[in-house]
PDB file of C-alpha atoms and ligand atoms in Angstrom:
ATOM      1  CA  MET P   1       0.161   0.097   0.012  1.00 50.00           C
ATOM      2  CA  ARG P   2       1.833   3.297  -1.090  1.00 45.00           C
ATOM      3  CA  PRO P   3       1.402   5.792   1.670  1.00 41.00           C
ATOM      4  CA  ALA P   4      -0.515   9.349   1.744  1.00 42.00           C
ATOM      5  CA  GLN P   5       2.101  11.410   0.197  1.00 43.00           C
ATOM      6  CA  ARG P   6       0.621  14.502   0.673  1.00 40.00           C
ATOM      7  CA  PRO P   7      -2.880  16.497   1.593  1.00 45.00           C
ATOM      8  CA  ARG P   8      -4.256  17.832  -1.885  1.00 53.00           C
ATOM      9  CA  ARG P   9      -4.225  21.154  -1.264  1.00 51.00           C
ATOM     10  CA  SER P  10      -2.867  22.243   2.048  1.00 46.00           C
ATOM     11  CA  GLY P  11      -4.759  23.732   4.698  1.00 49.00           C
ATOM     12  CA  VAL P  12      -8.049  22.754   2.869  1.00 66.00           C
ATOM     13  CA  ASN P  13     -10.448  20.275   4.810  1.00 80.00           C
ATOM     14  CA  ASP P  14     -11.770  18.211   2.735  1.00 92.00           C
ATOM     15  CA  MET P  15     -11.592  15.293   0.955  1.00 94.00           C
ATOM     16  CA  GLN P  16     -12.337  13.294  -2.374  1.00 96.00           C
ATOM     17  CA  VAL P  17     -11.796   9.667  -3.423  1.00 97.00           C
ATOM     18  CA  VAL P  18     -12.292   8.004  -6.236  1.00 98.00           C
ATOM     19  CA  GLN P  19     -13.524   4.702  -6.354  1.00 98.00           C
ATOM     20  CA  PHE P  20     -12.625   1.662  -8.517  1.00 97.00           C
ATOM     21  CA  SER P  21     -14.192  -2.274  -8.445  1.00 98.00           C
ATOM     22  CA  ASP P  22     -13.216  -5.554 -10.038  1.00 98.00           C
ATOM     23  CA  PRO P  23     -10.740  -5.018 -12.684  1.00 98.00           C
ATOM     24  CA  HIS P  24     -10.504  -8.795 -12.830  1.00 98.00           C
ATOM     25  CA  ILE P  25      -7.222  -8.470 -14.635  1.00 98.00           C
ATOM     26  CA  ASP P  26      -6.494 -11.659 -17.059  1.00 98.00           C
ATOM     27  CA  LEU P  27      -3.834 -12.267 -19.372  1.00 98.00           C
ATOM     28  CA  ARG P  28      -6.443 -13.646 -21.904  1.00 98.00           C
ATOM     29  CA  PHE P  29      -8.281 -10.585 -21.919  1.00 98.00           C
ATOM     30  CA  PRO P  30      -6.161  -7.396 -22.878  1.00 98.00           C
ATOM     31  CA  HIS P  31      -9.314  -5.521 -22.826  1.00 97.00           C
ATOM     32  CA  ARG P  32      -9.708  -5.753 -19.208  1.00 98.00           C
ATOM     33  CA  ALA P  33      -6.303  -3.971 -18.492  1.00 98.00           C
ATOM     34  CA  ALA P  34      -7.109  -1.613 -21.570  1.00 98.00           C
ATOM     35  CA  ALA P  35     -10.336  -0.445 -19.134  1.00 97.00           C
ATOM     36  CA  LEU P  36      -8.358  -0.146 -16.026  1.00 98.00           C
ATOM     37  CA  ALA P  37      -5.633   1.998 -17.657  1.00 97.00           C
ATOM     38  CA  ARG P  38      -9.115   4.189 -18.832  1.00 96.00           C
ATOM     39  CA  ALA P  39      -9.844   4.402 -15.373  1.00 97.00           C
ATOM     40  CA  VAL P  40      -6.465   5.275 -14.283  1.00 97.00           C
ATOM     41  CA  THR P  41      -6.142   8.573 -16.713  1.00 95.00           C
ATOM     42  CA  HIS P  42      -9.556   9.324 -16.414  1.00 94.00           C
ATOM     43  CA  VAL P  43      -8.813  10.338 -12.782  1.00 95.00           C
ATOM     44  CA  ASN P  44      -4.953  11.652 -13.457  1.00 93.00           C
ATOM     45  CA  THR P  45      -7.337  13.893 -15.937  1.00 91.00           C
ATOM     46  CA  MET P  46     -10.033  15.029 -13.077  1.00 91.00           C
ATOM     47  CA  PRO P  47      -9.403  18.727 -12.827  1.00 87.00           C
ATOM     48  CA  ALA P  48      -9.277  18.401  -8.706  1.00 84.00           C
ATOM     49  CA  GLY P  49      -6.990  15.294  -8.670  1.00 89.00           C
ATOM     50  CA  PRO P  50      -8.365  12.640  -6.004  1.00 95.00           C
ATOM     51  CA  ASP P  51      -6.369  12.732  -1.955  1.00 96.00           C
ATOM     52  CA  ALA P  52      -6.716   8.188  -2.735  1.00 97.00           C
ATOM     53  CA  VAL P  53      -8.126   5.932  -5.002  1.00 98.00           C
ATOM     54  CA  LEU P  54      -9.861   3.177  -3.238  1.00 98.00           C
ATOM     55  CA  ILE P  55     -10.081  -0.157  -5.440  1.00 98.00           C
ATOM     56  CA  THR P  56     -12.673  -2.696  -3.953  1.00 98.00           C
ATOM     57  CA  GLY P  57     -11.575  -6.383  -5.141  1.00 98.00           C
ATOM     58  CA  ASP P  58     -11.310  -8.613  -7.682  1.00 98.00           C
ATOM     59  CA  CYS P  59      -7.599  -6.949  -8.871  1.00 98.00           C
ATOM     60  CA  VAL P  60      -7.317  -9.974 -10.833  1.00 98.00           C
ATOM     61  CA  GLU P  61      -9.281 -13.453 -12.224  1.00 98.00           C
ATOM     62  CA  HIS P  62      -6.881 -16.277 -10.900  1.00 98.00           C
ATOM     63  CA  GLY P  63      -4.565 -14.458  -8.200  1.00 97.00           C
ATOM     64  CA  HIS P  64      -1.207 -15.382 -10.518  1.00 97.00           C
ATOM     65  CA  PRO P  65       1.540 -13.380  -9.881  1.00 98.00           C
ATOM     66  CA  ASP P  66       1.678 -12.132 -13.850  1.00 98.00           C
ATOM     67  CA  GLU P  67      -1.776 -11.112 -13.361  1.00 98.00           C
ATOM     68  CA  TYR P  68      -0.456  -8.868 -10.161  1.00 98.00           C
ATOM     69  CA  ALA P  69       2.525  -7.887 -11.754  1.00 98.00           C
ATOM     70  CA  LEU P  70       0.493  -6.172 -14.860  1.00 98.00           C
ATOM     71  CA  PHE P  71      -2.116  -4.632 -12.358  1.00 98.00           C
ATOM     72  CA  GLN P  72       0.641  -3.409 -10.249  1.00 98.00           C
ATOM     73  CA  ASP P  73       2.334  -1.661 -13.905  1.00 98.00           C
ATOM     74  CA  LEU P  74      -1.396  -0.537 -14.609  1.00 98.00           C
ATOM     75  CA  LEU P  75      -1.778   1.699 -11.452  1.00 98.00           C
ATOM     76  CA  ARG P  76       1.611   3.403 -11.452  1.00 97.00           C
ATOM     77  CA  PRO P  77       0.804   6.264 -13.109  1.00 97.00           C
ATOM     78  CA  LEU P  78      -1.984   7.379 -10.943  1.00 96.00           C
ATOM     79  CA  ARG P  79      -0.751  10.361  -8.878  1.00 92.00           C
ATOM     80  CA  ALA P  80      -2.850   9.561  -6.239  1.00 95.00           C
ATOM     81  CA  PRO P  81      -2.122   7.037  -3.606  1.00 96.00           C
ATOM     82  CA  VAL P  82      -3.904   3.452  -4.150  1.00 97.00           C
ATOM     83  CA  PHE P  83      -5.986   1.555  -0.708  1.00 98.00           C
ATOM     84  CA  ILE P  84      -6.827  -1.727  -1.975  1.00 98.00           C
ATOM     85  CA  VAL P  85      -9.286  -4.757  -0.079  1.00 98.00           C
ATOM     86  CA  PRO P  86      -9.375  -8.291  -1.206  1.00 98.00           C
ATOM     87  CA  GLY P  87     -12.137  -9.622  -3.382  1.00 98.00           C
ATOM     88  CA  ASN P  88     -13.416 -13.352  -3.656  1.00 98.00           C
ATOM     89  CA  HIS P  89     -10.988 -13.458  -7.321  1.00 98.00           C
ATOM     90  CA  ASP P  90      -8.010 -12.080  -5.420  1.00 98.00           C
ATOM     91  CA  ASP P  91      -4.812 -13.780  -3.376  1.00 98.00           C
ATOM     92  CA  ARG P  92      -4.985 -12.571  -0.104  1.00 98.00           C
ATOM     93  CA  ALA P  93      -1.178 -13.387   0.989  1.00 98.00           C
ATOM     94  CA  ALA P  94      -0.071 -11.950  -2.621  1.00 98.00           C
ATOM     95  CA  LEU P  95      -2.080  -8.432  -1.977  1.00 98.00           C
ATOM     96  CA  LEU P  96      -0.785  -8.274   1.250  1.00 98.00           C
ATOM     97  CA  THR P  97       3.092  -8.713   0.085  1.00 98.00           C
ATOM     98  CA  LEU P  98       2.582  -6.478  -2.738  1.00 97.00           C
ATOM     99  CA  TYR P  99       0.352  -3.599  -1.097  1.00 97.00           C
ATOM    100  CA  PRO P 100       1.190  -4.062   2.701  1.00 97.00           C
ATOM    101  CA  PRO P 101      -1.736  -2.016   5.058  1.00 98.00           C
ATOM    102  CA  PRO P 102      -1.229   1.011   6.470  1.00 97.00           C
ATOM    103  CA  ALA P 103      -1.072   1.196  10.251  1.00 96.00           C
ATOM    104  CA  PRO P 104      -3.437   0.045  12.169  1.00 97.00           C
ATOM    105  CA  ASN P 105      -4.418  -3.104  11.004  1.00 98.00           C
ATOM    106  CA  LEU P 106      -5.395  -6.086  11.246  1.00 98.00           C
ATOM    107  CA  PRO P 107      -2.609  -8.896  11.123  1.00 98.00           C
ATOM    108  CA  GLY P 108      -2.783 -11.670   8.731  1.00 98.00           C
ATOM    109  CA  PHE P 109      -5.524  -9.586   7.110  1.00 98.00           C
ATOM    110  CA  LEU P 110      -5.981  -6.796   4.597  1.00 98.00           C
ATOM    111  CA  GLN P 111      -8.107  -4.759   6.744  1.00 98.00           C
ATOM    112  CA  TYR P 112      -6.513  -1.126   8.043  1.00 98.00           C
ATOM    113  CA  ALA P 113      -7.901   2.312   8.890  1.00 98.00           C
ATOM    114  CA  VAL P 114      -5.797   5.190   7.271  1.00 98.00           C
ATOM    115  CA  ASP P 115      -6.128   8.254   9.533  1.00 96.00           C
ATOM    116  CA  ASP P 116      -4.135  10.797   6.999  1.00 92.00           C
ATOM    117  CA  PHE P 117      -7.111  12.643   6.009  1.00 95.00           C
ATOM    118  CA  PRO P 118     -10.243  14.776   7.314  1.00 95.00           C
ATOM    119  CA  LEU P 119     -12.348  11.779   6.293  1.00 97.00           C
ATOM    120  CA  ARG P 120     -11.373   8.503   7.982  1.00 98.00           C
ATOM    121  CA  LEU P 121     -10.795   5.741   5.578  1.00 98.00           C
ATOM    122  CA  ILE P 122     -11.218   2.007   7.184  1.00 98.00           C
ATOM    123  CA  GLY P 123     -10.742  -0.784   4.731  1.00 98.00           C
ATOM    124  CA  LEU P 124     -12.245  -4.454   5.022  1.00 98.00           C
ATOM    125  CA  ASP P 125     -11.281  -7.374   4.348  1.00 98.00           C
ATOM    126  CA  THR P 126     -14.247  -9.776   3.365  1.00 98.00           C
ATOM    127  CA  HIS P 127     -11.946 -12.200   1.558  1.00 98.00           C
ATOM    128  CA  ARG P 128     -13.112 -15.804   2.562  1.00 98.00           C
ATOM    129  CA  PRO P 129     -10.541 -18.457   0.952  1.00 96.00           C
ATOM    130  CA  GLY P 130     -12.111 -20.945  -1.466  1.00 95.00           C
ATOM    131  CA  HIS P 131     -15.302 -19.356  -1.538  1.00 97.00           C
ATOM    132  CA  GLY P 132     -17.358 -16.642  -3.827  1.00 97.00           C
ATOM    133  CA  GLY P 133     -18.839 -15.343  -0.970  1.00 98.00           C
ATOM    134  CA  GLY P 134     -17.091 -13.176   1.902  1.00 98.00           C
ATOM    135  CA  GLU P 135     -17.254 -13.280   5.457  1.00 98.00           C
ATOM    136  CA  LEU P 136     -16.605 -10.370   8.333  1.00 98.00           C
ATOM    137  CA  ASP P 137     -15.968 -12.927  11.239  1.00 98.00           C
ATOM    138  CA  GLY P 138     -15.589 -12.128  15.024  1.00 98.00           C
ATOM    139  CA  ALA P 139     -11.668 -10.939  14.456  1.00 98.00           C
ATOM    140  CA  ARG P 140     -12.449  -8.636  11.825  1.00 98.00           C
ATOM    141  CA  LEU P 141     -15.548  -7.304  13.385  1.00 98.00           C
ATOM    142  CA  ASP P 142     -13.748  -6.896  16.707  1.00 98.00           C
ATOM    143  CA  TRP P 143     -11.224  -4.949  15.048  1.00 98.00           C
ATOM    144  CA  LEU P 144     -13.485  -2.640  13.398  1.00 98.00           C
ATOM    145  CA  GLU P 145     -15.457  -2.418  16.593  1.00 98.00           C
ATOM    146  CA  ALA P 146     -12.000  -0.990  18.279  1.00 98.00           C
ATOM    147  CA  ARG P 147     -11.375   1.149  15.524  1.00 98.00           C
ATOM    148  CA  LEU P 148     -14.749   2.685  15.524  1.00 98.00           C
ATOM    149  CA  ARG P 149     -14.645   3.615  19.402  1.00 98.00           C
ATOM    150  CA  GLU P 150     -11.110   5.101  19.642  1.00 98.00           C
ATOM    151  CA  ALA P 151     -13.128   7.784  16.723  1.00 98.00           C
ATOM    152  CA  PRO P 152     -15.768   8.458  17.515  1.00 98.00           C
ATOM    153  CA  GLU P 153     -16.187  11.662  16.407  1.00 97.00           C
ATOM    154  CA  ARG P 154     -14.510  11.158  12.874  1.00 97.00           C
ATOM    155  CA  PRO P 155     -16.374  11.028   9.517  1.00 97.00           C
ATOM    156  CA  THR P 156     -15.565   7.474   8.559  1.00 98.00           C
ATOM    157  CA  LEU P 157     -16.234   5.636   4.788  1.00 98.00           C
ATOM    158  CA  LEU P 158     -15.818   2.290   4.639  1.00 98.00           C
ATOM    159  CA  PHE P 159     -14.965  -0.092   2.116  1.00 99.00           C
ATOM    160  CA  MET P 160     -15.247  -3.724   1.160  1.00 98.00           C
ATOM    161  CA  HIS P 161     -15.355  -6.325  -1.419  1.00 98.00           C
ATOM    162  CA  HIS P 162     -18.331  -7.559  -0.417  1.00 98.00           C
ATOM    163  CA  PRO P 163     -21.458  -5.609   0.227  1.00 98.00           C
ATOM    164  CA  PRO P 164     -23.598  -6.117   3.354  1.00 98.00           C
ATOM    165  CA  VAL P 165     -27.246  -6.279   1.284  1.00 96.00           C
ATOM    166  CA  ARG P 166     -29.051  -8.825  -0.673  1.00 95.00           C
ATOM    167  CA  THR P 167     -29.837  -8.118  -4.377  1.00 96.00           C
ATOM    168  CA  GLY P 168     -32.918 -10.647  -4.976  1.00 96.00           C
ATOM    169  CA  LEU P 169     -31.109 -11.834  -7.605  1.00 97.00           C
ATOM    170  CA  HIS P 170     -30.076 -15.629  -6.880  1.00 97.00           C
ATOM    171  CA  VAL P 171     -26.598 -16.211  -7.984  1.00 97.00           C
ATOM    172  CA  MET P 172     -25.387 -12.883  -6.526  1.00 96.00           C
ATOM    173  CA  ASP P 173     -26.900 -13.599  -2.627  1.00 97.00           C
ATOM    174  CA  GLY P 174     -25.457 -17.204  -2.952  1.00 97.00           C
ATOM    175  CA  MET P 175     -22.403 -15.126  -2.805  1.00 97.00           C
ATOM    176  CA  ASP P 176     -23.092 -12.284  -0.477  1.00 96.00           C
ATOM    177  CA  LEU P 177     -21.517 -11.608   3.298  1.00 98.00           C
ATOM    178  CA  ARG P 178     -21.260 -13.730   5.873  1.00 98.00           C
ATOM    179  CA  GLY P 179     -21.766 -11.751   8.996  1.00 98.00           C
ATOM    180  CA  ARG P 180     -23.785  -9.169   7.706  1.00 97.00           C
ATOM    181  CA  GLU P 181     -26.284  -8.583  10.435  1.00 98.00           C
ATOM    182  CA  ALA P 182     -23.615  -8.237  13.245  1.00 98.00           C
ATOM    183  CA  LEU P 183     -21.817  -5.508  11.018  1.00 98.00           C
ATOM    184  CA  CYS P 184     -25.424  -4.091  10.979  1.00 98.00           C
ATOM    185  CA  ASP P 185     -25.927  -4.253  14.731  1.00 98.00           C
ATOM    186  CA  LEU P 186     -22.092  -2.440  15.422  1.00 98.00           C
ATOM    187  CA  LEU P 187     -22.494   0.483  12.932  1.00 98.00           C
ATOM    188  CA  LEU P 188     -25.669   1.278  15.333  1.00 98.00           C
ATOM    189  CA  ASP P 189     -23.812   2.121  17.297  1.00 97.00           C
ATOM    190  CA  HIS P 190     -21.477   3.968  15.358  1.00 98.00           C
ATOM    191  CA  PRO P 191     -23.048   6.631  13.330  1.00 98.00           C
ATOM    192  CA  GLN P 192     -19.812   8.471  12.429  1.00 98.00           C
ATOM    193  CA  VAL P 193     -19.608   5.787   9.550  1.00 98.00           C
ATOM    194  CA  LEU P 194     -20.962   7.721   6.808  1.00 98.00           C
ATOM    195  CA  ARG P 195     -21.111   5.535   3.891  1.00 98.00           C
ATOM    196  CA  VAL P 196     -20.220   1.741   3.090  1.00 98.00           C
ATOM    197  CA  VAL P 197     -19.025   1.407  -0.090  1.00 98.00           C
ATOM    198  CA  ALA P 198     -18.561  -2.075  -1.904  1.00 98.00           C
ATOM    199  CA  GLY P 199     -17.737  -4.075  -5.025  1.00 98.00           C
ATOM    200  CA  HIS P 200     -18.292  -7.636  -6.202  1.00 98.00           C
ATOM    201  CA  LEU P 201     -21.705  -6.714  -8.208  1.00 98.00           C
ATOM    202  CA  HIS P 202     -20.415  -5.373 -10.684  1.00 98.00           C
ATOM    203  CA  MET P 203     -23.385  -3.314 -11.215  1.00 97.00           C
ATOM    204  CA  SER P 204     -24.732   0.210  -9.235  1.00 97.00           C
ATOM    205  CA  LEU P 205     -26.782  -0.504  -6.237  1.00 97.00           C
ATOM    206  CA  THR P 206     -28.052   2.057  -3.343  1.00 98.00           C
ATOM    207  CA  ALA P 207     -29.617   0.664  -0.283  1.00 98.00           C
ATOM    208  CA  GLY P 208     -29.907   1.449   3.263  1.00 98.00           C
ATOM    209  CA  PHE P 209     -28.023  -0.421   5.671  1.00 98.00           C
ATOM    210  CA  ALA P 210     -28.224   0.460   9.662  1.00 97.00           C
ATOM    211  CA  HIS P 211     -28.054   4.204  10.073  1.00 97.00           C
ATOM    212  CA  THR P 212     -26.115   4.484   7.117  1.00 98.00           C
ATOM    213  CA  THR P 213     -26.284   3.643   3.259  1.00 98.00           C
ATOM    214  CA  VAL P 214     -24.285   0.649   0.842  1.00 98.00           C
ATOM    215  CA  MET P 215     -23.140   1.136  -2.362  1.00 98.00           C
ATOM    216  CA  THR P 216     -21.645  -0.848  -4.895  1.00 98.00           C
ATOM    217  CA  CYS P 217     -19.337   0.706  -7.670  1.00 98.00           C
ATOM    218  CA  PRO P 218     -19.855  -1.412 -10.676  1.00 98.00           C
ATOM    219  CA  GLY P 219     -16.429  -2.783 -12.768  1.00 97.00           C
ATOM    220  CA  THR P 220     -13.851  -0.615 -14.598  1.00 98.00           C
ATOM    221  CA  ASP P 221     -14.692  -2.858 -17.863  1.00 95.00           C
ATOM    222  CA  ALA P 222     -18.199  -2.592 -17.472  1.00 93.00           C
ATOM    223  CA  THR P 223     -21.812  -1.729 -15.564  1.00 96.00           C
ATOM    224  CA  LEU P 224     -24.057  -4.791 -15.579  1.00 96.00           C
ATOM    225  CA  HIS P 225     -27.512  -3.861 -15.093  1.00 96.00           C
ATOM    226  CA  PRO P 226     -29.478  -7.090 -14.186  1.00 96.00           C
ATOM    227  CA  ASP P 227     -33.022  -7.962 -15.916  1.00 96.00           C
ATOM    228  CA  LEU P 228     -34.784  -8.471 -12.340  1.00 96.00           C
ATOM    229  CA  SER P 229     -37.800 -10.775 -14.108  1.00 96.00           C
ATOM    230  CA  ARG P 230     -35.679 -13.248 -13.693  1.00 96.00           C
ATOM    231  CA  PRO P 231     -33.965 -13.517 -10.599  1.00 96.00           C
ATOM    232  CA  ALA P 232     -33.113 -17.222 -10.911  1.00 97.00           C
ATOM    233  CA  GLN P 233     -31.120 -16.643 -13.793  1.00 96.00           C
ATOM    234  CA  LEU P 234     -28.133 -13.805 -14.015  1.00 95.00           C
ATOM    235  CA  ARG P 235     -29.114 -11.945 -17.569  1.00 95.00           C
ATOM    236  CA  VAL P 236     -27.600  -8.719 -17.569  1.00 95.00           C
ATOM    237  CA  GLN P 237     -26.962  -6.003 -19.825  1.00 96.00           C
ATOM    238  CA  ARG P 238     -23.684  -4.728 -20.695  1.00 95.00           C
ATOM    239  CA  GLN P 239     -23.458  -1.039 -20.068  1.00 95.00           C
ATOM    240  CA  PRO P 240     -19.852   1.430 -19.972  1.00 95.00           C
ATOM    241  CA  PRO P 241     -17.841   1.284 -17.028  1.00 97.00           C
ATOM    242  CA  MET P 242     -18.287   3.591 -14.153  1.00 97.00           C
ATOM    243  CA  CYS P 243     -16.659   4.816 -10.855  1.00 98.00           C
ATOM    244  CA  LEU P 244     -17.542   6.672  -8.055  1.00 98.00           C
ATOM    245  CA  LEU P 245     -16.594   9.937  -6.491  1.00 97.00           C
ATOM    246  CA  HIS P 246     -16.851  10.495  -2.773  1.00 98.00           C
ATOM    247  CA  ALA P 247     -16.474  14.071  -1.412  1.00 97.00           C
ATOM    248  CA  TRP P 248     -16.395  14.609   1.870  1.00 97.00           C
ATOM    249  CA  THR P 249     -16.530  18.696   3.246  1.00 95.00           C
ATOM    250  CA  PRO P 250     -17.435  19.568   7.079  1.00 94.00           C
ATOM    251  CA  GLU P 251     -20.283  21.482   5.161  1.00 94.00           C
ATOM    252  CA  THR P 252     -22.128  19.036   2.879  1.00 95.00           C
ATOM    253  CA  GLY P 253     -21.062  15.549   4.287  1.00 96.00           C
ATOM    254  CA  LEU P 254     -20.469  13.152   2.761  1.00 97.00           C
ATOM    255  CA  ASN P 255     -21.400  13.025  -1.121  1.00 97.00           C
ATOM    256  CA  SER P 256     -21.282  10.002  -3.661  1.00 98.00           C
ATOM    257  CA  PHE P 257     -21.000  10.964  -7.045  1.00 97.00           C
ATOM    258  CA  THR P 258     -21.479   7.934  -9.801  1.00 96.00           C
ATOM    259  CA  GLN P 259     -19.594   8.967 -12.939  1.00 94.00           C
ATOM    260  CA  VAL P 260     -19.131   6.997 -16.554  1.00 95.00           C
ATOM    261  CA  ILE P 261     -15.119   6.348 -17.631  1.00 95.00           C
ATOM    262  CA  ALA P 262     -15.301   7.877 -20.744  1.00 84.00           C
ATOM    263  CA  PRO P 263     -12.823   9.923 -22.623  1.00 74.00           C
ATOM    264  CA  ALA P 264     -15.296  13.293 -22.457  1.00 80.00           C
ATOM    265  CA  PRO P 265     -13.968  16.906 -22.490  1.00 81.00           C
ATOM    266  CA  TRP P 266     -14.616  19.400 -19.969  1.00 83.00           C
ATOM    267  CA  HIS P 267     -17.398  22.301 -20.825  1.00 81.00           C
ATOM    268  CA  PRO P 268     -17.321  25.514 -18.836  1.00 84.00           C
ATOM    269  CA  LEU P 269     -21.069  25.337 -18.618  1.00 87.00           C
ATOM    270  CA  PHE P 270     -20.872  28.079 -15.880  1.00 91.00           C
ATOM    271  CA  ASP P 271     -17.805  30.229 -15.386  1.00 91.00           C
ATOM    272  CA  GLY P 272     -18.363  31.628 -12.236  1.00 94.00           C
ATOM    273  CA  ASP P 273     -20.112  34.947 -13.662  1.00 95.00           C
ATOM    274  CA  ARG P 274     -22.238  33.455 -16.850  1.00 93.00           C
ATOM    275  CA  TRP P 275     -23.714  30.592 -18.331  1.00 93.00           C
ATOM    276  CA  HIS P 276     -23.006  28.960 -21.113  1.00 87.00           C
ATOM    277  CA  ASP P 277     -24.559  27.131 -23.800  1.00 81.00           C
ATOM    278  CA  PHE P 278     -24.026  23.320 -23.536  1.00 72.00           C
ATOM    279  CA  ASP P 279     -25.620  21.480 -26.327  1.00 69.00           C
ATOM    280  CA  PRO P 280     -23.284  18.953 -27.805  1.00 61.00           C
ATOM    281  CA  PRO P 281     -25.044  16.659 -29.794  1.00 57.00           C
ATOM    282  CA  HIS P 282     -22.877  13.572 -30.570  1.00 54.00           C
ATOM    283  CA  GLY P 283     -20.397  13.794 -27.459  1.00 53.00           C
ATOM    284  CA  PRO P 284     -17.504  11.682 -27.444  1.00 51.00           C
ATOM    285  CA  TYR P 285     -19.128   9.641 -24.632  1.00 50.00           C
ATOM    286  CA  LEU P 286     -21.742   8.325 -27.718  1.00 46.00           C
ATOM    287  CA  SER P 287     -18.962   6.493 -29.696  1.00 42.00           C
ATOM    288  CA  LEU P 288     -18.081   4.177 -27.117  1.00 39.00           C
TER     289      LEU P 288
HETATM  290 FE1  FE2 F   1     -16.088  -9.340  -9.563  1.00 66.03          FE
END
């Protein structure tokens, strides 16, 4: 894990975090690497570079060293520090070696808190070796509770791979998170947790959870739109890839923007003084 190197703007008490998920790097499918490279370019060309980038798991497809080597190469151009949690496709030991977690962390897991920013980040390791579903067992929940008890006043974002929700889609609910009820009970005592963000579904989903909100980030390669009329199947429509931008200020609290990852130009719609016309009939995003 690369440590936070600098505040984005010194003296400014706000924070922006970009979240990617599920790049599933696989040497057989070069379009996935190209998609992650586009996501990195998307972040690096944002006018206000984020303070941090979160990757919520399934970094690679099989946990092979050559896949992780390519994953690392693709992330290298990122200017912001990157924080990773493992998904069910990942190899926890490999990720721990490549991205050692900052302190405080739970030994043996890629589970840690990042205290360098106005918004506290806590990454949870939901990896359950050999299973598509995830798990937060007693040790991981106890560690989380200790972290939340030590900083009850700090606004906090939890990030993890498996979302603690039921989707109604049978396949996805068969790979859900063990321990989500205990997590819900725990969070009821900790209103400083402003949002729980996850991946795993390759879909955009928002749901209530305890006193807070769960959001899932689609994949860097695609967003899947499910056919809810066939919950026993997993029939999907493939849509453009997306990421989330989580922005916190003391005045606004935490806002989460969903962004299509697309090479589109920036337009001065309002320049601080007056409005400008904005009617691109065939913007570059239509050519994806
Ligand atoms: Fe995935």
